[in-house]
């Protein structure tokens, strides 16, 4: 059996962290997250794929973050902070973080979450100071008594262990992340009315809780597929720290920004607005920033999906200030030079190359040369606007297949909303009529078509297994508002649903 996970025939579920059920307005590193991990195990799954976990700003998109290294404080589990004595239950009971358990209210989170976290951070820092003072006192007493070593720490009067181990873990965290954390903390301190120390402690708590959750998932045989955007946000500490690595003018404005050209899906193209990389400078520095970024990612995830992989072959450059992408043009990216440098520094790592959309022969060659599996989408298979051929019979083993991603309509409504000729195309491929498909359980039919494909890895969004409607769509590209907010209910993760998914997984030969 291959030592590489993505070379085995396995399956997983796409489920954003914010979509988990639970208290306090947003999915988090909570007991509900562990319950979902157990659900995955019972359902015979091997992977949990999530979306980027960075701190979000305007628009709430996880693909536009204030830092490519930082974590979103919203995911810190408040109940765990209560258990650790950093918060009091009564400090939470009167707060309403959302008017609905079915959707994230980012406005309320922004208003209420940080004051609560500030209370926890103040108690954390107070304990830190008390531990430091205790160490000074112990050292002074030891010196007076002529002892060369400090006595082992004991339990406090409250029956809890000394904060010494926590302090050592925090100081180690600060040291390990010194290449980005201080500047990020100062950057955020200018955005929000909270100190740099507040942001440092939040990042520590985020990392501590996430790694505990990941370790738990790994212990049950569930691997985590993380997700990173190829670009960083203009409004980020990354750009502020490393301006020479981006295509910027002397005044700090971008000379050009990222996006996609006009096509059948968007007549004006897509204007993302991210600053473009100065790849020549990256090459001069041995791609050290990218190596550092990917090293950090692999400390958080088992596998990393890189969004817009084609940008490493060629990237679309749009003049800064343009209202749309019509005047953009293609520029050459770093190609395999970047991945050779990464492999030399980090060893061979498991990466999923998001190579969807218009793919040229040179992009196909880059994906093949990298050895990374590309992606296949069932919903694209029956879209007459697509230039590529995504029909399942064309898929190959070294791919990761999906019914759809976070950017696509849920399977149930997708089939109802596509053009009539596209429904006919799907029906013809399936050997059925449109009427037959509509009368049967077409959602499970298309899931089974995806699972039965030759792709080594199959990832199905949780919405599709549950036959959710369009209210459960995660994101509609180029549309502001009502994105990134859908949340599931506890009842969605029933024993019957786990058994159904396990059966479909077993029938397709993908049981872990």
CSV table of C-alpha atoms in Angstrom, one decimal, residues 43-465:
chain,number,residue,atom,x,y,z
A,43,UNK,CA,-19.4,6.8,8.3
A,44,UNK,CA,-16.3,5.1,7.1
A,45,UNK,CA,-14.6,8.3,6.0
A,46,UNK,CA,-10.9,9.0,5.8
A,47,UNK,CA,-10.9,12.8,5.4
A,48,UNK,CA,-12.4,16.0,6.8
A,49,UNK,CA,-11.9,18.8,4.3
A,50,UNK,CA,-12.3,22.3,5.7
A,51,UNK,CA,-12.0,25.8,4.3
A,52,UNK,CA,-9.2,28.3,5.1
A,53,UNK,CA,-9.0,29.1,8.8
A,54,UNK,CA,-7.5,32.6,8.7
A,55,UNK,CA,-9.0,35.8,10.3
A,56,UNK,CA,-11.6,37.3,8.0
A,57,UNK,CA,-12.4,40.9,7.3
A,58,UNK,CA,-15.0,42.7,5.1
A,59,UNK,CA,-17.2,40.2,3.3
A,60,UNK,CA,-16.3,37.4,5.8
A,61,UNK,CA,-14.5,35.4,3.1
A,62,UNK,CA,-12.0,32.9,4.4
A,63,UNK,CA,-10.1,33.4,1.1
A,64,UNK,CA,-9.4,37.1,2.1
A,65,UNK,CA,-7.5,37.0,5.3
A,66,UNK,CA,-5.5,39.5,7.4
A,67,UNK,CA,-2.7,37.0,7.5
A,68,UNK,CA,-1.8,33.7,5.8
A,69,UNK,CA,-0.3,32.4,9.0
A,70,UNK,CA,-2.9,33.5,11.6
A,71,UNK,CA,-6.0,31.7,12.7
A,72,UNK,CA,-9.5,33.1,13.1
A,73,UNK,CA,-10.2,33.8,16.8
A,74,UNK,CA,-13.9,33.1,16.2
A,75,UNK,CA,-13.1,29.4,16.1
A,76,UNK,CA,-11.7,29.4,19.7
A,77,UNK,CA,-14.1,27.3,21.8
A,78,UNK,CA,-15.5,29.4,24.6
A,79,UNK,CA,-16.7,26.4,26.6
A,80,UNK,CA,-13.1,25.1,26.8
A,81,UNK,CA,-12.1,28.5,28.1
A,82,UNK,CA,-14.7,28.2,30.8
A,83,UNK,CA,-13.4,24.7,31.7
A,84,UNK,CA,-9.9,26.2,32.0
A,85,UNK,CA,-11.1,29.0,34.3
A,86,UNK,CA,-10.4,31.7,31.7
A,87,UNK,CA,-14.0,32.6,31.4
A,88,UNK,CA,-17.1,32.4,33.7
A,89,UNK,CA,-20.3,30.7,32.6
A,90,UNK,CA,-22.3,33.8,33.6
A,91,UNK,CA,-20.2,35.9,31.3
A,92,UNK,CA,-21.6,34.0,28.4
A,93,UNK,CA,-25.1,33.0,29.4
A,94,UNK,CA,-26.6,36.5,28.8
A,95,UNK,CA,-25.0,36.9,25.3
A,96,UNK,CA,-26.8,36.2,22.1
A,97,UNK,CA,-24.2,35.7,19.3
A,98,UNK,CA,-26.9,35.0,16.6
A,99,UNK,CA,-30.6,35.2,16.1
A,100,UNK,CA,-30.6,31.9,14.3
A,101,UNK,CA,-28.8,28.6,14.9
A,102,UNK,CA,-28.9,28.0,11.1
A,103,UNK,CA,-26.6,30.9,10.1
A,104,UNK,CA,-23.6,32.8,11.3
A,105,UNK,CA,-24.2,36.5,12.2
A,106,UNK,CA,-20.8,38.0,11.6
A,107,UNK,CA,-22.0,41.4,12.7
A,108,UNK,CA,-22.9,40.2,16.1
A,109,UNK,CA,-19.7,38.1,16.4
A,110,UNK,CA,-17.6,41.1,15.6
A,111,UNK,CA,-19.4,43.1,18.3
A,112,UNK,CA,-19.6,40.5,21.0
A,113,UNK,CA,-16.8,37.9,20.6
A,114,UNK,CA,-13.7,40.1,21.1
A,115,UNK,CA,-14.9,41.6,24.5
A,116,UNK,CA,-15.4,38.0,25.7
A,117,UNK,CA,-12.1,36.9,24.5
A,118,UNK,CA,-10.5,39.9,26.1
A,119,UNK,CA,-11.7,38.7,29.5
A,120,UNK,CA,-10.1,35.3,28.9
A,121,UNK,CA,-6.8,36.9,27.7
A,122,UNK,CA,-6.6,39.2,30.7
A,123,UNK,CA,-7.0,36.2,33.0
A,124,UNK,CA,-4.4,34.3,31.0
A,125,UNK,CA,-1.9,37.1,31.2
A,126,UNK,CA,-2.6,37.6,34.9
A,127,UNK,CA,-1.8,33.9,35.5
A,128,UNK,CA,1.3,34.4,33.4
A,129,UNK,CA,2.5,37.3,35.5
A,130,UNK,CA,1.6,35.4,38.7
A,131,UNK,CA,3.7,32.4,37.5
A,132,UNK,CA,6.6,34.6,36.6
A,133,UNK,CA,6.4,36.3,40.0
A,134,UNK,CA,6.2,32.9,41.7
A,135,UNK,CA,9.3,31.7,39.8
A,136,UNK,CA,11.2,34.9,40.9
A,137,UNK,CA,10.2,34.2,44.5
A,138,UNK,CA,11.2,30.5,44.3
A,139,UNK,CA,14.5,31.4,42.7
A,140,UNK,CA,15.2,34.0,45.4
A,141,UNK,CA,14.4,31.5,48.1
A,142,UNK,CA,16.5,28.8,46.5
A,143,UNK,CA,19.5,31.2,46.2
A,144,UNK,CA,19.1,32.1,49.9
A,145,UNK,CA,19.1,28.5,50.9
A,146,UNK,CA,22.0,27.7,48.6
A,147,UNK,CA,19.9,25.4,46.3
A,148,UNK,CA,21.0,25.1,42.7
A,149,UNK,CA,17.6,23.9,41.3
A,150,UNK,CA,14.1,25.0,41.9
A,151,UNK,CA,11.6,22.7,43.6
A,152,UNK,CA,9.1,20.9,41.5
A,153,UNK,CA,5.9,22.9,41.2
A,154,UNK,CA,2.9,21.7,43.2
A,155,UNK,CA,-0.8,22.0,43.1
A,156,UNK,CA,-2.4,25.3,44.0
A,157,UNK,CA,-5.0,25.7,46.7
A,158,UNK,CA,-7.7,25.3,44.1
A,159,UNK,CA,-6.5,21.8,43.3
A,160,UNK,CA,-5.2,22.9,39.8
A,161,UNK,CA,-1.7,22.5,38.6
A,162,UNK,CA,0.6,25.4,38.5
A,163,UNK,CA,0.5,27.5,35.4
A,164,UNK,CA,4.2,26.8,34.7
A,165,UNK,CA,3.6,24.2,31.9
A,166,UNK,CA,1.2,26.6,30.2
A,167,UNK,CA,3.7,29.4,30.4
A,168,UNK,CA,6.4,27.3,28.9
A,169,UNK,CA,4.1,26.2,26.1
A,170,UNK,CA,3.1,29.9,25.4
A,171,UNK,CA,6.7,31.1,25.4
A,172,UNK,CA,7.6,28.2,23.0
A,173,UNK,CA,4.7,29.2,20.8
A,174,UNK,CA,6.0,32.8,20.7
A,175,UNK,CA,9.5,31.7,19.8
A,176,UNK,CA,8.3,29.2,17.1
A,177,UNK,CA,6.2,31.9,15.4
A,178,UNK,CA,8.4,34.9,15.8
A,179,UNK,CA,8.8,35.2,12.0
A,180,UNK,CA,5.2,36.5,11.7
A,181,UNK,CA,3.4,36.8,15.0
A,182,UNK,CA,4.8,40.1,16.4
A,183,UNK,CA,4.1,42.0,13.2
A,184,UNK,CA,0.7,40.5,12.8
A,185,UNK,CA,-0.2,41.4,16.4
A,186,UNK,CA,0.9,45.0,15.9
A,187,UNK,CA,-1.0,45.1,12.6
A,188,UNK,CA,-4.3,43.9,14.2
A,189,UNK,CA,-3.8,46.2,17.2
A,190,UNK,CA,-4.1,49.1,14.8
A,191,UNK,CA,-7.3,47.7,13.4
A,192,UNK,CA,-9.1,46.7,16.6
A,193,UNK,CA,-9.1,48.3,20.1
A,194,UNK,CA,-7.1,45.5,21.6
A,195,UNK,CA,-3.4,45.2,22.4
A,196,UNK,CA,-0.8,43.2,20.5
A,197,UNK,CA,-0.6,40.9,23.5
A,198,UNK,CA,-4.3,40.2,23.1
A,199,UNK,CA,-3.8,39.0,19.6
A,200,UNK,CA,-0.7,36.9,20.5
A,201,UNK,CA,-2.7,35.1,23.2
A,202,UNK,CA,-5.6,34.6,20.9
A,203,UNK,CA,-3.3,32.9,18.3
A,204,UNK,CA,-1.9,30.7,21.0
A,205,UNK,CA,-5.4,29.6,22.2
A,206,UNK,CA,-6.4,29.1,18.6
A,207,UNK,CA,-3.4,26.9,17.8
A,208,UNK,CA,-3.6,25.0,21.1
A,209,UNK,CA,-7.3,24.1,20.6
A,210,UNK,CA,-7.0,23.3,16.9
A,211,UNK,CA,-4.0,21.0,17.3
A,212,UNK,CA,-5.9,19.2,20.1
A,213,UNK,CA,-8.8,18.7,17.7
A,214,UNK,CA,-6.6,17.6,14.9
A,215,UNK,CA,-4.7,15.1,17.1
A,216,UNK,CA,-8.1,13.7,18.1
A,217,UNK,CA,-9.2,13.3,14.5
A,218,UNK,CA,-5.9,11.7,13.6
A,219,UNK,CA,-6.2,9.2,16.5
A,220,UNK,CA,-9.5,8.0,14.9
A,221,UNK,CA,-7.9,7.7,11.5
A,222,UNK,CA,-9.4,10.9,10.1
A,223,UNK,CA,-6.9,13.1,8.2
A,224,UNK,CA,-7.5,16.8,7.8
A,225,UNK,CA,-7.4,18.4,4.3
A,226,UNK,CA,-6.7,22.1,4.7
A,227,UNK,CA,-7.3,24.8,2.1
A,228,UNK,CA,-5.3,27.9,1.2
A,229,UNK,CA,-5.8,30.6,-1.3
A,230,UNK,CA,-2.9,31.2,-3.7
A,231,UNK,CA,-3.0,34.9,-3.0
A,232,UNK,CA,-3.0,37.0,0.1
A,233,UNK,CA,-5.1,40.0,0.9
A,234,UNK,CA,-3.8,43.5,0.1
A,235,UNK,CA,-5.0,44.5,3.6
A,236,UNK,CA,-2.8,41.9,5.4
A,237,UNK,CA,0.3,41.8,7.6
A,238,UNK,CA,1.9,39.6,4.9
A,239,UNK,CA,2.0,42.5,2.4
A,240,UNK,CA,3.0,45.0,5.1
A,241,UNK,CA,5.9,42.7,6.2
A,242,UNK,CA,7.2,41.8,2.8
A,243,UNK,CA,6.4,44.5,0.3
A,244,UNK,CA,9.2,43.6,-2.0
A,245,UNK,CA,7.6,40.2,-2.6
A,246,UNK,CA,4.6,41.8,-4.3
A,247,UNK,CA,4.0,43.9,-7.3
A,248,UNK,CA,3.6,47.3,-5.6
A,249,UNK,CA,4.2,50.9,-6.5
A,250,UNK,CA,6.4,53.2,-4.3
A,251,UNK,CA,3.3,54.5,-2.5
A,252,UNK,CA,2.4,50.9,-1.5
A,253,UNK,CA,-0.5,50.6,-4.0
A,254,UNK,CA,-0.5,47.5,-6.3
A,255,UNK,CA,0.6,48.0,-9.8
A,256,UNK,CA,-1.7,45.2,-10.9
A,257,UNK,CA,-4.1,42.8,-9.1
A,258,UNK,CA,-5.4,39.3,-9.5
A,259,UNK,CA,-8.5,37.9,-11.1
A,260,UNK,CA,-9.8,35.9,-14.0
A,261,UNK,CA,-10.6,36.8,-17.6
A,262,UNK,CA,-14.1,37.1,-19.0
A,263,UNK,CA,-15.8,33.8,-19.8
A,264,UNK,CA,-19.2,32.2,-20.1
A,265,UNK,CA,-19.7,32.5,-16.4
A,266,UNK,CA,-18.7,36.2,-16.0
A,267,UNK,CA,-18.8,38.5,-19.0
A,268,UNK,CA,-16.6,41.1,-17.3
A,269,UNK,CA,-14.3,38.5,-15.8
A,270,UNK,CA,-13.5,38.3,-12.1
A,271,UNK,CA,-11.7,41.1,-10.2
A,272,UNK,CA,-10.3,39.7,-7.0
A,273,UNK,CA,-8.1,42.6,-6.1
A,274,UNK,CA,-5.3,40.7,-4.5
A,275,UNK,CA,-1.8,42.0,-5.0
A,276,UNK,CA,0.3,39.8,-7.4
A,277,UNK,CA,3.6,38.2,-6.4
A,278,UNK,CA,6.9,39.6,-7.6
A,279,UNK,CA,8.1,36.1,-8.6
A,280,UNK,CA,11.5,37.2,-9.6
A,281,UNK,CA,12.1,38.4,-6.0
A,282,UNK,CA,10.8,35.2,-4.6
A,283,UNK,CA,13.2,33.3,-6.8
A,284,UNK,CA,16.1,35.5,-5.7
A,285,UNK,CA,15.3,34.6,-2.1
A,286,UNK,CA,15.0,30.9,-2.8
A,287,UNK,CA,11.2,31.0,-2.4
A,288,UNK,CA,11.8,31.2,1.4
A,289,UNK,CA,8.4,32.9,2.0
A,290,UNK,CA,6.5,30.2,0.2
A,291,UNK,CA,8.5,27.5,2.0
A,292,UNK,CA,7.7,29.1,5.3
A,293,UNK,CA,4.1,29.4,4.4
A,294,UNK,CA,3.7,25.8,3.4
A,295,UNK,CA,5.7,24.5,6.4
A,296,UNK,CA,3.2,26.4,8.6
A,297,UNK,CA,0.3,24.8,6.7
A,298,UNK,CA,1.6,21.3,7.2
A,299,UNK,CA,1.9,22.0,10.9
A,300,UNK,CA,-1.9,22.5,10.8
A,301,UNK,CA,-3.1,20.0,8.2
A,302,UNK,CA,-2.2,16.6,6.9
A,303,UNK,CA,-3.0,17.5,3.3
A,304,UNK,CA,-3.2,21.0,1.7
A,305,UNK,CA,-5.4,22.0,-1.2
A,306,UNK,CA,-4.0,25.0,-3.0
A,307,UNK,CA,-6.7,27.2,-4.6
A,308,UNK,CA,-6.2,28.5,-8.2
A,309,UNK,CA,-3.2,26.3,-8.9
A,310,UNK,CA,-3.0,27.5,-12.5
A,311,UNK,CA,-1.7,30.8,-11.2
A,312,UNK,CA,1.7,29.0,-10.7
A,313,UNK,CA,1.9,28.4,-14.4
A,314,UNK,CA,0.4,31.7,-15.6
A,315,UNK,CA,-1.4,34.4,-13.6
A,316,UNK,CA,-4.0,37.0,-14.8
A,317,UNK,CA,-2.7,40.5,-14.3
A,318,UNK,CA,-5.3,43.3,-14.2
A,319,UNK,CA,-4.3,47.0,-14.0
A,320,UNK,CA,-4.9,48.4,-10.5
A,321,UNK,CA,-7.9,50.7,-10.4
A,322,UNK,CA,-9.8,49.0,-13.3
A,323,UNK,CA,-13.5,48.3,-12.5
A,324,UNK,CA,-13.4,44.9,-14.2
A,325,UNK,CA,-11.0,42.3,-15.6
A,326,UNK,CA,-11.4,43.1,-19.3
A,327,UNK,CA,-8.0,44.7,-19.7
A,328,UNK,CA,-6.1,42.0,-18.0
A,329,UNK,CA,-3.5,39.8,-19.5
A,330,UNK,CA,-1.6,36.6,-18.7
A,331,UNK,CA,1.9,36.6,-17.2
A,332,UNK,CA,4.2,33.7,-16.6
A,333,UNK,CA,4.4,32.2,-13.1
A,334,UNK,CA,7.2,30.3,-11.4
A,335,UNK,CA,6.3,26.9,-12.6
A,336,UNK,CA,8.1,23.9,-11.2
A,337,UNK,CA,11.0,26.0,-9.8
A,338,UNK,CA,8.8,26.8,-6.8
A,339,UNK,CA,7.8,23.2,-6.2
A,340,UNK,CA,11.4,21.9,-6.6
A,341,UNK,CA,12.5,24.4,-3.9
A,342,UNK,CA,9.6,23.4,-1.6
A,343,UNK,CA,10.3,19.7,-1.9
A,344,UNK,CA,14.0,20.2,-1.3
A,345,UNK,CA,13.3,22.2,1.9
A,346,UNK,CA,10.3,20.3,3.2
A,347,UNK,CA,10.4,16.8,1.6
A,348,UNK,CA,7.6,15.4,-0.5
A,349,UNK,CA,4.3,16.7,0.9
A,350,UNK,CA,0.7,15.9,-0.1
A,351,UNK,CA,-1.0,18.7,-2.0
A,352,UNK,CA,-4.2,18.9,-4.0
A,353,UNK,CA,-4.0,21.2,-7.0
A,354,UNK,CA,-7.2,23.1,-7.6
A,355,UNK,CA,-7.0,23.2,-11.4
A,356,UNK,CA,-10.7,23.9,-12.3
A,357,UNK,CA,-11.9,26.1,-15.0
A,358,UNK,CA,-10.1,27.0,-18.2
A,359,UNK,CA,-6.9,24.8,-18.2
A,360,UNK,CA,-4.3,25.2,-20.9
A,361,UNK,CA,-1.8,22.5,-22.0
A,362,UNK,CA,0.9,24.1,-19.9
A,363,UNK,CA,-1.2,24.0,-16.8
A,364,UNK,CA,-1.9,20.3,-17.4
A,365,UNK,CA,1.8,19.8,-17.8
A,366,UNK,CA,2.6,21.6,-14.5
A,367,UNK,CA,0.0,19.5,-12.6
A,368,UNK,CA,1.5,16.3,-14.1
A,369,UNK,CA,5.1,17.3,-13.5
A,370,UNK,CA,4.3,18.2,-9.8
A,371,UNK,CA,2.7,14.8,-9.3
A,372,UNK,CA,-0.1,16.5,-7.3
A,373,UNK,CA,-3.6,15.2,-7.9
A,374,UNK,CA,-5.9,17.7,-9.7
A,375,UNK,CA,-9.6,18.2,-9.1
A,376,UNK,CA,-12.7,16.9,-10.9
A,377,UNK,CA,-16.3,18.2,-10.4
A,378,UNK,CA,-19.4,16.3,-11.3
A,379,UNK,CA,-21.4,19.5,-11.7
A,380,UNK,CA,-18.9,20.8,-14.3
A,381,UNK,CA,-19.4,17.5,-16.2
A,382,UNK,CA,-22.8,18.6,-17.5
A,383,UNK,CA,-22.2,22.3,-18.1
A,384,UNK,CA,-22.2,23.3,-21.7
A,385,UNK,CA,-20.4,26.5,-20.9
A,386,UNK,CA,-17.3,24.5,-19.7
A,387,UNK,CA,-14.5,24.3,-22.1
A,388,UNK,CA,-13.0,21.2,-20.5
A,389,UNK,CA,-14.3,17.7,-20.4
A,390,UNK,CA,-15.3,16.8,-16.8
A,391,UNK,CA,-17.4,13.7,-17.5
A,392,UNK,CA,-16.5,11.0,-15.0
A,393,UNK,CA,-15.4,8.6,-17.7
A,394,UNK,CA,-12.5,11.0,-18.5
A,395,UNK,CA,-11.3,11.2,-14.8
A,396,UNK,CA,-8.0,9.5,-13.9
A,397,UNK,CA,-6.8,7.8,-10.7
A,398,UNK,CA,-4.5,10.7,-9.6
A,399,UNK,CA,-7.4,13.1,-9.0
A,400,UNK,CA,-9.7,14.2,-6.2
A,401,UNK,CA,-13.3,14.2,-7.3
A,402,UNK,CA,-16.3,16.2,-5.9
A,403,UNK,CA,-19.9,16.6,-6.6
A,404,UNK,CA,-19.3,20.3,-6.1
A,405,UNK,CA,-17.3,22.6,-3.9
A,406,UNK,CA,-18.1,25.5,-1.6
A,407,UNK,CA,-18.5,27.7,-4.7
A,408,UNK,CA,-21.1,25.5,-6.3
A,409,UNK,CA,-24.8,25.1,-5.9
A,410,UNK,CA,-25.9,22.2,-3.8
A,411,UNK,CA,-26.5,19.1,-5.8
A,412,UNK,CA,-30.3,19.0,-5.2
A,413,UNK,CA,-30.9,22.5,-6.6
A,414,UNK,CA,-28.1,22.3,-9.2
A,415,UNK,CA,-30.0,19.7,-11.2
A,416,UNK,CA,-33.2,21.8,-11.1
A,417,UNK,CA,-31.5,25.1,-12.0
A,418,UNK,CA,-29.1,24.1,-14.9
A,419,UNK,CA,-30.1,24.8,-18.5
A,420,UNK,CA,-32.5,22.3,-20.0
A,421,UNK,CA,-29.9,21.2,-22.5
A,422,UNK,CA,-27.5,20.5,-19.6
A,423,UNK,CA,-30.1,18.4,-17.9
A,424,UNK,CA,-30.5,16.4,-21.1
A,425,UNK,CA,-26.7,16.0,-21.3
A,426,UNK,CA,-26.7,14.6,-17.7
A,427,UNK,CA,-29.6,12.3,-18.5
A,428,UNK,CA,-28.1,11.0,-21.8
A,429,UNK,CA,-24.8,10.3,-20.0
A,430,UNK,CA,-26.7,8.4,-17.2
A,431,UNK,CA,-28.7,6.3,-19.7
A,432,UNK,CA,-32.0,7.8,-18.3
A,433,UNK,CA,-34.5,10.4,-19.3
A,434,UNK,CA,-34.8,13.7,-17.4
A,435,UNK,CA,-38.2,12.6,-16.2
A,436,UNK,CA,-36.8,9.4,-14.8
A,437,UNK,CA,-34.0,11.3,-12.9
A,438,UNK,CA,-36.5,13.8,-11.5
A,439,UNK,CA,-38.7,11.0,-10.2
A,440,UNK,CA,-35.9,9.1,-8.6
A,441,UNK,CA,-33.4,10.0,-5.9
A,442,UNK,CA,-31.2,11.9,-8.3
A,443,UNK,CA,-29.1,13.4,-5.5
A,444,UNK,CA,-27.8,10.0,-4.3
A,445,UNK,CA,-27.6,8.9,-7.9
A,446,UNK,CA,-25.1,11.6,-8.7
A,447,UNK,CA,-23.2,11.1,-5.4
A,448,UNK,CA,-22.9,7.4,-6.3
A,449,UNK,CA,-21.7,8.3,-9.8
A,450,UNK,CA,-18.9,10.4,-8.1
A,451,UNK,CA,-18.0,7.8,-5.6
A,452,UNK,CA,-17.9,5.0,-8.2
A,453,UNK,CA,-15.4,6.9,-10.4
A,454,UNK,CA,-11.7,5.9,-10.7
A,455,UNK,CA,-10.5,8.9,-8.8
A,456,UNK,CA,-8.4,7.8,-5.8
A,457,UNK,CA,-10.1,10.3,-3.6
A,458,UNK,CA,-13.7,11.4,-3.4
A,459,UNK,CA,-14.9,14.3,-1.3
A,460,UNK,CA,-18.7,15.0,-0.9
A,461,UNK,CA,-20.1,18.2,0.6
A,462,UNK,CA,-22.2,17.4,3.7
A,463,UNK,CA,-25.1,19.3,2.2
A,464,UNK,CA,-25.3,16.8,-0.6
A,465,UNK,CA,-25.5,13.7,1.6
